[in-house]
Amino acid sequence: EFLDVIGPLTQPSKHGGRAEDAFTVIIPSLPGYGFSSLPGDMNIWKTTARLWHKLVTEVIGHQQYVAQGGDVGSEITVLLAHHFPHSVKAIHLNLLPWGYVPAEQQTPEEKVWSTTGDAYMAAEFDYLRLQANRPMMPSVALADSPIGTAAWIASRTSCFTS
């Protein structure tokens, strides 16, 4: 989604900007995705936030940074900002998560947001539970039927646009 902005951020002079406006862009991979293994601690979002913060501050050496997240990365980005507020100067999200700030630390507005998000997830994210808990069932069914695959995609797209 963001491949086109890496060049302008890291080499702005090649894109009509000034060299002194360049950023260091760090693009970590989510543990458990692609060819990486899951961390031993199954609180994966909190663990990933801690690992990414350590990567940026201790390994790379930036004491302050900006974070961006989408999909499950948005949850990790919120946790980065929540747990490391002195280091995270700003965040950008292209999916708005809910419920990752502990309930006892939420403002009244955050509690409404979290409750609304939970209700939406209960009503619309049944596909996610199916794909997470019984992945072979939709895999076989969708691979066997092009019409079924199209219907599945259409049903998932409509839940985000209605």
mmCIF file with all atom_site columns, C-alpha atoms in Angstrom, residues 2-3 5-12 21-28 55-56 60 62 65-66 68:
data_model
loop_
_atom_site.group_PDB
_atom_site.id
_atom_site.type_symbol
_atom_site.label_atom_id
_atom_site.label_alt_id
_atom_site.label_comp_id
_atom_site.label_asym_id
_atom_site.label_entity_id
_atom_site.label_seq_id
_atom_site.pdbx_PDB_ins_code
_atom_site.Cartn_x
_atom_site.Cartn_y
_atom_site.Cartn_z
_atom_site.occupancy
_atom_site.B_iso_or_equiv
_atom_site.pdbx_formal_charge
_atom_site.auth_seq_id
_atom_site.auth_comp_id
_atom_site.auth_asym_id
_atom_site.auth_atom_id
_atom_site.pdbx_PDB_model_num
ATOM 1  C CA . PHE A 1 2  ? 2.843  2.394  0.704  1.00 0.00 ? 2  PHE A CA 1
ATOM 2  C CA . LEU A 1 3  ? 5.579  1.343  -1.715 1.00 0.00 ? 3  LEU A CA 1
ATOM 3  C CA . VAL A 1 5  ? 6.008  6.775  -0.662 1.00 0.00 ? 5  VAL A CA 1
ATOM 4  C CA . ILE A 1 6  ? 9.240  5.044  0.365  1.00 0.00 ? 6  ILE A CA 1
ATOM 5  C CA . GLY A 1 7  ? 11.335 6.779  -2.317 1.00 0.00 ? 7  GLY A CA 1
ATOM 6  C CA . PRO A 1 8  ? 10.013 10.297 -1.665 1.00 0.00 ? 8  PRO A CA 1
ATOM 7  C CA . LEU A 1 9  ? 10.546 9.824  2.081  1.00 0.00 ? 9  LEU A CA 1
ATOM 8  C CA . THR A 1 10 ? 14.048 8.338  1.873  1.00 0.00 ? 10 THR A CA 1
ATOM 9  C CA . GLN A 1 11 ? 15.333 10.258 -1.175 1.00 0.00 ? 11 GLN A CA 1
ATOM 10 C CA . PRO A 1 12 ? 13.210 13.396 -1.530 1.00 0.00 ? 12 PRO A CA 1
ATOM 11 C CA . ASP A 1 21 ? 14.049 16.423 4.394  1.00 0.00 ? 21 ASP A CA 1
ATOM 12 C CA . ALA A 1 22 ? 14.878 12.697 4.091  1.00 0.00 ? 22 ALA A CA 1
ATOM 13 C CA . PHE A 1 23 ? 13.621 10.183 6.645  1.00 0.00 ? 23 PHE A CA 1
ATOM 14 C CA . THR A 1 24 ? 14.955 6.851  7.774  1.00 0.00 ? 24 THR A CA 1
ATOM 15 C CA . VAL A 1 25 ? 12.204 4.371  6.901  1.00 0.00 ? 25 VAL A CA 1
ATOM 16 C CA . ILE A 1 26 ? 12.140 1.110  8.824  1.00 0.00 ? 26 ILE A CA 1
ATOM 17 C CA . ILE A 1 27 ? 9.749  -1.535 7.523  1.00 0.00 ? 27 ILE A CA 1
ATOM 18 C CA . PRO A 1 28 ? 9.719  -4.469 9.940  1.00 0.00 ? 28 PRO A CA 1
ATOM 19 C CA . LEU A 1 55 ? 14.656 -2.521 17.276 1.00 0.00 ? 55 LEU A CA 1
ATOM 20 C CA . VAL A 1 56 ? 14.203 1.195  16.652 1.00 0.00 ? 56 VAL A CA 1
ATOM 21 C CA . ILE A 1 60 ? 19.054 1.239  15.232 1.00 0.00 ? 60 ILE A CA 1
ATOM 22 C CA . HIS A 1 62 ? 16.567 6.393  17.261 1.00 0.00 ? 62 HIS A CA 1
ATOM 23 C CA . TYR A 1 65 ? 10.128 7.961  15.938 1.00 0.00 ? 65 TYR A CA 1
ATOM 24 C CA . VAL A 1 66 ? 6.818  8.038  14.070 1.00 0.00 ? 66 VAL A CA 1
ATOM 25 C CA . GLN A 1 68 ? 2.407  3.772  10.791 1.00 0.00 ? 68 GLN A CA 1
#
